[in-house]
Amino acid sequence: MARHDKDSARPLIPISRREFLNRSSSALAGSMVIALILPEGSSAGIAGADYDWDRHRWVYLIDTTKCIGCGSCVRACRAENSVPEDMYRTWVERYEIPAEGEAFIDSPDGAEHGFDPVATGLSVRKGFFVPKLCNHCDATPCIQVCPVGASFATRDGVVLVDPEHCIGCGYCVQACPYGSRFINPTTHTADKCTLCYHRITTGRKTACVEICPVGARRLGDRKNPDDEVIEILATQRVEVLQPELLTRPQAFYLGLDMEVR
Amino acid sequence: MFPELTGFLFPNDIHIHWSLMIVMYPYITGLVAGAFLVSSLYHVFGREEFKPLGRFALATALCFLAVAGLPLLNHLGHPERGINVIITPNFTSAMAGFGILYASYFIVLLLEVWFVFRVDIIDTAARSRGLKRWFFAALALGVYDTSPEAQALDRKITRVLAAIGIPMACLLHGYVGFLFGALKANPWWSTPLMPVIFLFSAMVSGIALLIVLYQVAMKLKGMPIERNAISAMARWLWLFMIMSLTMELLEIMMLAYERAEEWEVISHLLTHQLSFSFISLQMVGGGLIPLILLGIVVLMDRYMDDRIRNTLTMVSSLLLLLQVLAMRWNVVIGGQMFSKSMTGFRETYVPEMFAKEGILAAALIFFIPFVLLVIFEKVLPTFRHLES
C-alpha cells in the first residue's frame, strides 16, 4: 500500500534515464507478448489485460468549490493523451459574477496555463472555477448520431470513439451539447475524453484526477460498495450540466451555479 | 489564423467542422428534388404545360444527383471508410438513412430515365453504325421493342416510377433537414420545421434552376421559349417560395415571441454574424424582391409581353437560387458561429479559396452536373420531341 502511495505521488514527467529504459523495455516486452497472444489483425484495445468491465461502473465527481484553476489537469491530460494543440479533452472555466450585470466567463487556452488575473471592472461578489470534460452521458446523443457505430459506450459506462472505424463526419461533434468533442487534425477522426480508459482499467486514476492538487476531481465506481464518490452522490446535493437535455451525464458537480452551462 | 471571438466559447467550439461542403450537399440534393418535381408534374399529373421540360427536368435531376454525394465524401475525414455508412449503418443515426435513401432514389431515377428515353435509345442505335451503334445497343439493354403497345407500357411504368419518386425525393431531402432539425444540442437547428423548410426551399431552388437552364438551353438551340411552360413554372415557383419564406419566418418569429432561451443567441446571430446572408440575401434580396417580381408575373400574366415575362422569371430565379444557397449557408455555418455555451460567438467565417473544402472545390463540384448535363444532352437530346 505504501509502495502504491509513493508511486502515485511521483511527478508525471521527470524520470531518470535508467528508469525510462527499464520501463520502456518492459513495456516493449509486454507488447510483444500481447502481439503473440492476439490473433493477427485484431487490435489489443486499450483496456488492461485482466480487466472485467462488468465489475465497474465509472462516474466522475467535480467539486467546484475546491478547484483553484491551476490548469494542471489540462496539462496532464494533454501529456497523457497526446491531445493536439488548440483542442481539449478537458478544460477549466472561470466565472466572475457581479452583484448586478453580466457574468464574466473565460477559459484562456482551456486554462492550460492557468489563469492570469483580469481586470473585469466588475465588483465581483462571487467567483469560482468549473472544470469540464466529457460527461460520459448514459443517454448520449453523440453515440445515437454516429452513422457507423464508431462512437460507443463501454459496459462500465465510458463513452469512447473507435478511431479505426470513425469516418470523420463530425456529426457527433455537432450533437454534443457540452463541446466535449473535436475532430483530431492528425487522425481526422472524432476525439474526446476517454476517461483515461487505459489507466482506469489498470487500477490507476485518470491523469486529471491523479494530478489535481486539491481533490476537486474524483473518479468513482458505482459497483464498489465502499466508494467515497458514490457515497457523496447518495447523500449530498449534486447537479449535472444541462439536465434539461436529458442526456443523463455521469459527471456530477458539487457547487454548480446557474451561470454554468 | 485564430478566429475573432466574442463572449465565452467552449474551447472546442471555435472550429467550423461542417464546412462549405456541408452547405453544398443540401443545396445540390435540393436542386435534385425540385427538378424531379417538375418532371413529375408532367409524367404523373399530366400537366401538359410542362411537356417541353419533362425530359430535361429528369436529366437535370439525374446529373445533380450523380454528384450529390461528392461534397460529403470530400468532407469526410476518412472518405475511404465512407462506404461503411451504407454497408454497416448504425440505425440510431439519422445519417444512416443516407445510403438507403440515396441508393434507392438513384435506382428509381435511373429506371425512370431509361424508360423515358428507351425509344430514343433504340432509334439512335438503329440509325448509327460502329461503336456508336454498339454503345446505344448496350444502353437499350437488349430490348428493341418500340411497338405502340410497348411504348404505352413504357409510359405506364414511367408514371408509376415518377409517382414513387416524388415521396422518395421528398424523403431524400427532408432527411437532410432532419439531420439538422433533430440535434437538440443546437438551438438554431433543433426544430421540427427544419425538414419542412428544407423541402420547400428545395422545390424553390429546383424550379428556379430549371427556369434558368430551360431559357439558356432554348437560346442556345435557337428554339422558342414556351410561354405556357414559363408561366406555369413561375406560378409554382411563387407558391413554393411563399411557403418557404413563411416557414423560415415562422421559425424565427416563434422563437422571438416565445422569448425562448435560444432567442438571445439567435437574435444576436441574425443581426451580427448573419446580418448580410440572412437579412440582406435570404429575406430581402432573395426573398422580398423575387416575391414581388414573381407576383407581377403571376398576377399580370395575361397582359405581359413574353420577353418581359422571361426576363422577370429569369431574374427572380437567379435571386432565388442565391436565396436558397444563402439559406443553406445560414443554417449550416450559422449553426456553428456560436458556442454551445450560449454566451460566445465566432465573429466571422470566410472559407479558404484553395483548401480541401474551400471555395474552389465547392465550385468545381457544382460545375460537374452542368458538364454531365451537356454530355447527357449530346447522348440523349432532351428536347428532340419538340423539334419534330
XYZ file of C-alpha atoms in Angstrom:
649
model
C 0.000 0.000 0.000
C 2.813 2.337 0.982
C 4.542 1.494 -2.254
C 1.448 2.407 -4.232
C 1.088 5.764 -2.485
C 4.674 6.598 -3.212
C 4.165 5.718 -6.832
C 1.163 7.925 -7.236
C 2.905 10.877 -5.623
C 5.700 10.745 -8.162
C 5.693 13.658 -10.624
C 4.486 12.729 -14.083
C 7.274 13.864 -16.325
C 10.784 13.746 -14.831
C 12.114 10.201 -14.688
C 15.694 9.104 -14.836
C 17.169 7.615 -17.976
C 17.714 4.267 -16.293
C 14.142 4.189 -15.166
C 12.949 5.191 -18.599
C 14.913 2.384 -20.232
C 13.699 -0.100 -17.647
C 10.112 0.887 -18.139
C 10.201 1.019 -21.901
C 11.944 -2.340 -22.196
C 9.324 -3.968 -20.024
C 6.607 -2.203 -21.996
C 8.175 -3.459 -25.200
C 8.374 -6.984 -23.828
C 4.768 -6.710 -22.686
C 3.528 -5.548 -26.043
C 5.433 -8.352 -27.765
C 3.707 -10.861 -25.537
C 0.344 -9.297 -26.360
C 1.200 -9.332 -30.041
C 1.993 -13.057 -29.781
C -1.174 -13.927 -27.907
C -3.602 -11.968 -30.018
C -4.711 -13.348 -33.347
C -3.424 -11.478 -36.344
C -5.376 -8.393 -37.334
C -7.091 -7.908 -34.008
C -6.292 -4.797 -32.053
C -5.116 -5.042 -28.493
C -7.565 -2.351 -27.374
C -6.730 -0.005 -24.588
C -8.145 -1.834 -21.575
C -5.964 -3.707 -19.131
C -5.415 -7.412 -19.830
C -7.314 -8.893 -16.881
C -9.868 -6.135 -16.577
C -13.521 -7.141 -16.201
C -15.826 -4.366 -17.370
C -18.848 -5.934 -15.729
C -17.362 -5.272 -12.315
C -17.134 -1.489 -12.682
C -19.386 1.431 -13.459
C -17.435 4.646 -13.619
C -18.674 8.063 -12.572
C -16.881 11.342 -12.178
C -17.326 13.944 -9.496
C -16.214 17.563 -9.701
C -16.199 19.740 -6.606
C -16.166 23.272 -8.000
C -15.711 24.702 -4.529
C -12.267 23.119 -4.370
C -10.924 23.952 -7.834
C -8.213 26.628 -7.804
C -7.894 26.970 -11.579
C -4.256 25.889 -11.732
C -4.809 24.037 -15.002
C -2.655 21.058 -14.022
C -5.427 18.738 -15.171
C -5.449 20.275 -18.639
C -1.668 19.897 -18.926
C -1.719 16.377 -17.531
C -4.446 15.383 -19.951
C -2.532 16.758 -22.912
C 0.657 14.975 -21.856
C -1.070 11.698 -21.055
C -3.238 11.523 -24.146
C -1.229 13.471 -26.727
C -4.135 15.848 -27.213
C -3.445 18.049 -30.246
C -2.786 21.734 -29.817
C -5.839 24.025 -29.528
C -8.069 21.018 -28.828
C -9.254 19.996 -25.390
C -10.383 16.791 -23.779
C -10.735 18.717 -20.569
C -10.650 22.388 -19.690
C -11.359 24.752 -16.802
C -13.711 27.733 -16.907
C -13.504 30.820 -14.705
C -16.658 32.607 -13.565
C -16.662 36.082 -12.080
C -20.150 37.140 -11.212
C -21.001 40.671 -10.109
C -23.927 41.528 -7.909
C -25.570 43.135 -10.929
C -24.972 42.776 -14.625
C -23.478 40.064 -16.763
C -21.049 37.474 -15.567
C -17.516 37.373 -16.892
C -16.592 33.900 -18.084
C -13.343 32.813 -19.675
C -11.119 29.848 -20.258
C -7.930 31.097 -21.925
C -6.334 28.161 -23.784
C -8.718 25.959 -21.846
C -6.782 27.082 -18.709
C -3.812 25.052 -19.857
C -1.531 27.727 -18.427
C -3.799 28.559 -15.534
C -5.438 31.964 -15.259
C -3.898 35.412 -15.201
C -5.633 37.971 -13.051
C -8.059 40.016 -15.121
C -9.418 43.478 -14.510
C -13.046 42.964 -15.421
C -14.153 46.268 -13.921
C -16.874 44.318 -12.181
C -17.384 44.371 -8.460
C -17.187 40.630 -8.232
C -19.114 39.108 -5.360
C -18.919 35.531 -6.497
C -16.178 33.768 -8.365
C -15.281 30.157 -8.991
C -13.729 27.695 -11.408
C -15.523 24.897 -13.217
C -13.524 22.006 -14.685
C -15.166 20.409 -17.686
C -14.734 17.163 -19.570
C -16.861 14.673 -21.433
C -19.840 13.873 -19.224
C -19.909 10.236 -20.386
C -23.685 10.530 -20.618
C -25.841 7.436 -20.268
C -28.267 8.663 -22.921
C -25.832 10.421 -25.143
C -26.700 11.985 -28.477
C -23.152 11.521 -29.768
C -23.479 7.736 -29.843
C -27.004 7.982 -31.195
C -25.959 10.029 -34.218
C -22.787 8.162 -35.218
C -23.659 6.732 -38.646
C -21.217 3.809 -38.408
C -21.282 2.996 -34.701
C -17.715 4.180 -34.153
C -18.861 6.065 -31.048
C -19.874 3.626 -28.387
C -20.284 3.148 -24.659
C -18.334 0.523 -22.801
C -20.262 -1.643 -20.353
C -18.561 0.145 -17.482
C -20.044 3.436 -18.637
C -17.347 5.159 -20.659
C -18.103 6.841 -23.986
C -15.349 6.118 -26.483
C -14.560 6.576 -30.160
C -13.051 3.800 -32.231
C -10.545 5.698 -34.372
C -10.263 2.764 -36.736
C -13.926 2.957 -37.671
C -14.688 6.661 -37.341
C -15.291 8.186 -40.778
C -14.725 11.732 -39.527
C -18.137 13.102 -40.497
C -18.303 15.316 -37.424
C -21.956 14.594 -36.647
C -21.109 13.651 -33.056
C -19.202 16.896 -32.602
C -22.344 18.784 -33.586
C -24.549 16.593 -31.415
C -22.612 17.002 -28.161
C -24.235 19.792 -26.141
C -21.148 20.214 -23.975
C -18.484 20.904 -26.591
C -16.559 17.846 -25.433
C -15.685 16.505 -28.864
C -13.479 17.721 -31.653
C -12.060 16.428 -34.910
C -8.450 15.464 -34.345
C -6.430 17.235 -37.052
C -3.861 14.433 -37.163
C -6.074 11.353 -37.256
C -9.047 13.129 -38.923
C -11.370 11.274 -36.574
C -13.574 12.362 -33.694
C -11.642 12.695 -30.458
C -12.711 13.119 -26.850
C -12.022 12.315 -23.229
C -11.595 8.551 -22.780
C -11.744 8.834 -19.011
C -8.144 7.603 -19.373
C -9.559 4.178 -20.117
C -6.056 2.778 -20.460
C -5.369 3.891 -16.890
C -8.628 3.157 -15.083
C -8.678 -0.382 -16.476
C -5.251 -0.988 -14.971
C -6.141 0.173 -11.491
C -4.984 3.751 -11.824
C -6.876 7.019 -11.718
C -7.362 9.306 -14.677
C -4.477 11.708 -15.302
C -6.606 14.725 -14.325
C -7.770 13.140 -11.086
C -4.270 11.966 -10.307
C -2.719 15.399 -10.742
C -5.387 17.585 -9.140
C -3.647 19.123 -6.106
C -6.875 19.919 -4.254
C -9.006 16.862 -4.942
C -11.542 18.811 -6.970
C -11.760 15.952 -9.474
C -12.595 12.445 -8.350
C -13.297 9.167 -10.020
C -15.987 6.895 -8.606
C -17.160 3.366 -9.241
C -20.814 2.542 -8.698
C -20.026 -1.143 -8.336
C -17.625 -0.559 -5.488
C -19.661 -0.673 -2.237
C -17.092 1.379 -0.309
C -16.634 4.103 -2.913
C -16.482 7.579 -1.357
C -17.701 9.311 -4.517
C -20.764 7.091 -4.645
C -21.390 7.907 -1.003
C -21.314 11.619 -1.856
C -23.682 11.133 -4.793
C -26.039 9.250 -2.490
C -26.027 11.716 0.372
C -25.258 15.164 -0.986
C -26.924 17.532 -3.442
C -25.229 17.108 -6.771
C -26.011 18.527 -10.161
C -25.254 17.750 -13.780
C -24.715 20.090 -16.713
C -27.732 20.953 -18.889
C -30.050 18.434 -17.212
C -32.940 19.681 -19.364
C -31.409 17.868 -22.338
C -31.923 14.525 -20.601
C -28.566 13.129 -21.638
C -28.066 11.648 -18.149
C -24.477 12.821 -17.605
C -22.261 10.646 -15.435
C -20.062 13.564 -14.475
C -21.571 15.141 -11.383
C -20.937 18.549 -9.887
C -20.876 19.953 -6.398
C -21.431 23.686 -6.029
C -22.605 24.437 -9.535
C -24.118 27.855 -10.281
C -26.958 28.794 -12.622
C -24.494 30.688 -14.807
C -22.783 27.417 -15.715
C -23.974 25.616 -18.823
C -5.475 32.126 -38.302
C -7.147 32.335 -34.912
C -10.750 33.434 -35.403
C -12.058 36.559 -33.761
C -14.260 35.669 -30.824
C -16.649 37.492 -28.527
C -18.006 36.326 -25.206
C -17.184 32.936 -23.777
C -16.942 29.901 -26.024
C -16.241 26.341 -25.019
C -12.648 25.941 -26.186
C -13.551 23.222 -28.715
C -16.360 25.306 -30.176
C -14.243 27.757 -32.121
C -13.884 25.416 -35.097
C -16.220 25.207 -38.060
C -16.188 21.450 -38.624
C -19.044 21.470 -41.093
C -17.640 23.448 -43.944
C -18.740 24.728 -47.317
C -19.123 21.102 -48.410
C -21.981 20.617 -45.979
C -23.540 23.775 -47.420
C -23.258 22.364 -50.945
C -24.711 18.964 -50.102
C -28.239 20.084 -49.164
C -28.087 22.680 -51.919
C -27.438 20.038 -54.562
C -29.952 17.490 -53.246
C -32.480 20.320 -53.067
C -31.953 21.053 -56.741
C -32.488 17.351 -57.456
C -35.747 17.221 -55.527
C -37.089 20.385 -57.151
C -36.147 19.371 -60.677
C -37.664 15.959 -60.150
C -40.916 17.520 -59.009
C -41.199 19.473 -62.256
C -40.663 16.340 -64.328
C -43.260 14.537 -62.230
C -45.807 17.275 -62.738
C -45.762 16.190 -66.358
C -45.163 12.455 -66.033
C -47.513 11.767 -63.127
C -50.031 14.546 -63.126
C -50.090 15.051 -66.882
C -49.633 18.820 -66.727
C -49.189 19.448 -70.450
C -47.586 22.860 -69.890
C -44.549 21.029 -68.510
C -44.220 18.744 -71.511
C -41.333 20.747 -73.026
C -39.442 20.282 -69.772
C -40.440 16.794 -68.647
C -37.390 15.030 -70.046
C -34.971 17.854 -69.451
C -36.017 18.136 -65.808
C -35.468 14.422 -65.361
C -31.987 14.627 -66.884
C -31.178 17.593 -64.657
C -32.272 15.678 -61.562
C -30.085 12.720 -62.548
C -26.996 14.826 -63.282
C -27.223 16.660 -59.970
C -27.985 13.513 -58.017
C -24.867 11.928 -59.507
C -22.673 14.445 -57.672
C -24.808 14.909 -54.547
C -22.579 12.563 -52.569
C -19.315 14.199 -53.643
C -19.285 17.101 -51.180
C -19.951 14.624 -48.373
C -17.160 12.365 -49.482
C -14.789 15.293 -49.745
C -15.765 16.424 -46.281
C -15.189 13.102 -44.505
C -12.011 12.767 -42.502
C -11.777 9.224 -43.861
C -13.535 9.083 -47.225
C -12.206 5.548 -47.747
C -14.470 4.458 -44.893
C -17.472 6.381 -46.230
C -18.931 3.206 -47.717
C -19.427 1.922 -44.162
C -22.383 4.291 -43.791
C -24.070 2.187 -46.464
C -22.857 -1.325 -45.683
C -22.708 -1.217 -41.876
C -25.055 1.591 -40.847
C -25.830 2.344 -37.233
C -29.570 2.752 -37.447
C -29.983 5.021 -34.445
C -28.198 7.634 -36.525
C -30.280 9.790 -38.829
C -27.273 9.816 -41.119
C -27.528 6.043 -41.591
C -30.600 6.702 -43.710
C -28.379 8.269 -46.323
C -27.300 5.068 -48.042
C -30.778 3.611 -48.324
C -32.442 6.829 -49.422
C -29.725 7.858 -51.823
C -29.255 4.443 -53.406
C -32.934 3.654 -53.797
C -33.737 7.077 -55.186
C -30.845 6.785 -57.606
C -32.185 3.459 -58.848
C -35.714 4.825 -59.315
C -34.359 7.848 -61.156
C -32.137 5.732 -63.417
C -35.015 3.414 -64.224
C -37.301 6.303 -64.999
C -34.712 7.906 -67.254
C -34.283 4.608 -69.075
C -37.996 4.134 -69.661
C -38.471 7.731 -70.770
C -35.560 7.637 -73.203
C -35.863 3.990 -74.261
C -37.384 4.632 -77.666
C -34.801 7.349 -78.385
C -32.026 4.961 -77.452
C -33.325 2.275 -79.815
C -33.888 4.781 -82.626
C -30.370 6.123 -82.287
C -28.953 2.602 -82.232
C -30.878 1.752 -85.391
C -29.686 4.885 -87.181
C -25.993 4.612 -86.312
C -23.054 2.359 -87.147
C -19.946 1.009 -85.488
C -19.053 1.962 -81.968
C -21.970 4.343 -81.569
C -24.417 1.643 -82.564
C -22.793 -0.761 -80.176
C -22.963 1.823 -77.359
C -26.656 2.575 -77.838
C -27.488 -1.095 -78.246
C -25.854 -1.675 -74.883
C -27.889 1.192 -73.416
C -31.042 -0.418 -74.756
C -30.196 -3.490 -72.649
C -31.116 -5.825 -75.479
C -34.755 -4.780 -75.736
C -35.697 -3.368 -79.129
C -39.478 -3.400 -78.983
C -40.851 0.024 -79.968
C -44.370 -1.082 -80.836
C -47.195 1.236 -79.711
C -48.127 -1.312 -77.029
C -44.579 -1.340 -75.692
C -44.500 2.462 -75.657
C -47.815 2.578 -73.830
C -46.342 0.239 -71.240
C -43.258 2.479 -71.009
C -45.486 5.436 -70.217
C -47.377 3.471 -67.609
C -44.168 2.343 -65.898
C -42.765 5.863 -66.116
C -45.815 7.204 -64.367
C -45.500 4.647 -61.585
C -41.780 5.294 -61.157
C -42.302 9.052 -61.154
C -45.044 8.622 -58.590
C -42.781 6.528 -56.361
C -40.051 9.085 -56.967
C -41.977 12.007 -55.507
C -42.138 10.745 -51.928
C -38.591 9.433 -52.295
C -37.275 12.802 -53.456
C -39.112 14.383 -50.536
C -37.614 11.840 -48.163
C -34.102 12.266 -49.524
C -34.296 15.969 -48.984
C -36.496 16.025 -45.908
C -33.923 13.708 -44.396
C -31.255 16.351 -44.866
C -33.403 18.786 -42.928
C -33.976 16.095 -40.328
C -30.201 15.725 -39.827
C -30.116 19.294 -38.590
C -33.574 19.527 -37.066
C -33.076 16.520 -34.810
C -29.986 17.805 -32.957
C -31.160 19.009 -29.576
C -27.733 20.416 -28.789
C -28.116 23.206 -31.322
C -30.987 25.666 -30.846
C -30.558 27.152 -34.320
C -31.089 23.738 -35.895
C -33.334 21.946 -33.480
C -36.860 22.495 -34.794
C -39.394 20.162 -36.397
C -39.862 22.865 -39.018
C -36.368 22.227 -40.325
C -37.208 19.311 -42.694
C -40.240 21.232 -43.961
C -38.195 24.349 -44.585
C -35.591 22.282 -46.405
C -38.258 20.654 -48.560
C -39.926 23.850 -49.640
C -36.655 25.593 -50.321
C -35.611 22.521 -52.330
C -38.657 22.923 -54.545
C -37.872 26.620 -54.920
C -34.260 26.035 -55.927
C -35.084 23.167 -58.293
C -37.800 25.054 -60.170
C -35.624 28.176 -60.297
C -32.744 26.162 -61.724
C -34.990 24.729 -64.424
C -36.314 28.150 -65.391
C -32.734 29.355 -65.846
C -31.469 26.247 -67.621
C -34.526 25.971 -69.856
C -34.229 29.547 -71.050
C -30.499 29.217 -71.627
C -30.952 25.909 -73.458
C -33.637 27.321 -75.713
C -31.464 30.331 -76.521
C -28.524 28.073 -77.345
C -30.630 25.815 -79.525
C -32.432 28.712 -81.153
C -35.757 27.268 -80.131
C -38.738 29.271 -78.855
C -39.273 29.512 -75.116
C -42.720 28.097 -74.438
C -44.872 30.750 -72.870
C -47.071 28.275 -71.010
C -44.113 26.483 -69.505
C -42.634 29.692 -68.118
C -45.991 30.912 -66.821
C -46.667 27.624 -65.112
C -43.215 27.415 -63.555
C -43.499 30.994 -62.358
C -46.756 30.106 -60.636
C -45.305 27.045 -58.919
C -42.166 28.920 -58.005
C -44.199 31.716 -56.475
C -46.259 29.250 -54.465
C -43.262 27.369 -53.144
C -41.254 30.466 -52.358
C -44.157 31.898 -50.378
C -44.405 28.647 -48.412
C -40.665 28.524 -47.924
C -40.359 32.151 -46.778
C -43.358 31.734 -44.481
C -41.782 28.742 -42.784
C -38.410 30.440 -42.465
C -40.031 33.496 -40.912
C -42.341 31.459 -38.704
C -39.419 29.694 -37.122
C -37.773 32.978 -36.216
C -40.970 34.653 -35.088
C -41.923 31.787 -32.802
C -38.564 31.947 -31.079
C -38.708 35.722 -30.825
C -42.237 35.830 -29.495
C -41.724 32.991 -27.051
C -38.624 34.810 -25.863
C -37.158 31.389 -25.604
C -33.719 30.992 -24.135
C -32.353 30.381 -27.622
C -33.540 33.731 -28.853
C -30.728 35.545 -27.064
C -28.245 33.647 -29.168
C -30.208 33.599 -32.382
C -31.197 37.255 -32.392
C -27.541 38.131 -31.997
C -26.602 35.701 -34.736
C -29.122 37.096 -37.213
C -28.259 40.712 -36.589
C -24.491 40.311 -36.426
C -22.775 37.271 -37.921
C -25.539 36.525 -40.417
C -26.853 40.025 -40.987
C -25.819 40.062 -44.646
C -26.519 36.467 -45.572
C -29.784 36.277 -43.638
C -31.385 39.710 -43.743
C -29.949 41.035 -46.999
C -29.799 37.821 -49.029
C -32.243 35.315 -47.608
C -35.006 37.710 -46.622
C -34.784 40.839 -48.780
C -32.666 40.357 -51.902
C -33.573 36.724 -52.419
C -36.940 36.805 -50.665
C -38.907 40.022 -50.872
C -37.703 41.083 -54.345
C -38.500 37.804 -56.143
C -41.760 37.685 -54.197
C -42.748 40.982 -55.809
C -41.324 40.189 -59.251
C -42.966 36.767 -59.448
C -46.158 38.260 -58.050
C -46.204 40.619 -61.004
C -45.570 37.744 -63.426
C -48.299 35.584 -61.935
C -50.941 38.256 -61.440
C -50.384 40.118 -64.710
C -49.597 37.070 -66.803
C -52.260 37.785 -69.433
C -51.086 41.271 -70.182
C -47.392 40.551 -70.225
C -45.042 40.517 -73.183
C -43.114 37.240 -73.444
C -39.739 38.942 -73.185
C -40.694 40.747 -70.002
C -42.045 37.548 -68.512
C -38.912 35.652 -69.427
C -36.688 38.363 -68.003
C -38.636 38.722 -64.779
C -38.735 34.970 -64.165
C -35.043 34.697 -65.045
C -34.058 37.437 -62.602
C -36.323 36.029 -59.881
C -34.959 32.546 -60.414
C -31.357 33.667 -60.166
C -32.166 35.580 -56.994
C -33.973 32.568 -55.563
C -31.069 30.265 -56.392
C -28.935 32.651 -54.378
C -31.557 32.823 -51.638
C -31.599 29.071 -51.159
C -27.809 28.924 -51.157
C -27.830 31.678 -48.512
C -30.394 29.706 -46.525
C -28.177 26.597 -46.569
C -25.224 28.714 -45.532
C -27.154 30.368 -42.736
C -28.289 27.036 -41.370
C -25.040 25.107 -41.682
C -22.453 27.784 -40.955
C -24.745 29.902 -38.783
C -25.287 26.934 -36.505
C -21.568 26.802 -35.832
C -20.957 30.508 -35.323
C -21.982 30.355 -31.687
C -20.748 28.160 -28.901
C -22.932 25.692 -27.093
C -22.031 27.722 -24.028
C -24.722 30.057 -25.459
C -22.597 33.006 -24.416
C -19.948 33.278 -27.103
C -19.684 33.826 -30.817
C -17.210 33.440 -33.576
C -17.285 36.735 -35.430
C -16.556 35.679 -38.988
C -16.066 32.637 -41.126
C -14.576 33.001 -44.574
C -13.899 29.713 -46.336
C -10.478 29.453 -47.897
C -10.181 29.552 -51.654
C -7.848 26.606 -52.231
C -8.411 24.467 -49.142
C -9.608 20.879 -49.491
C -13.110 22.005 -48.604
C -12.668 25.528 -49.933
C -14.463 27.700 -52.431
C -12.686 26.284 -55.471
C -13.530 22.703 -54.504
C -17.169 23.670 -53.970
C -17.298 25.483 -57.309
C -15.728 22.515 -59.091
C -18.211 20.085 -57.581
C -21.067 22.379 -58.509
C -19.728 22.643 -62.055
C -19.724 18.883 -62.696
C -23.518 18.426 -63.041
C -23.608 21.082 -65.752
C -20.921 19.205 -67.668
C -22.862 15.979 -67.151
C -25.975 17.691 -68.422
C -24.207 18.804 -71.602
C -22.957 15.253 -72.129
C -26.413 13.855 -71.440
C -27.868 16.280 -73.956
C -25.302 15.140 -76.546
C -26.072 11.466 -75.971
C -29.818 11.701 -75.484
C -31.234 15.037 -76.634
C -33.930 16.001 -74.160
C -35.717 18.452 -76.444
C -35.844 16.233 -79.533
C -39.541 15.568 -79.103
C -40.155 19.307 -79.558
C -38.169 19.636 -82.773
C -40.316 17.382 -84.897
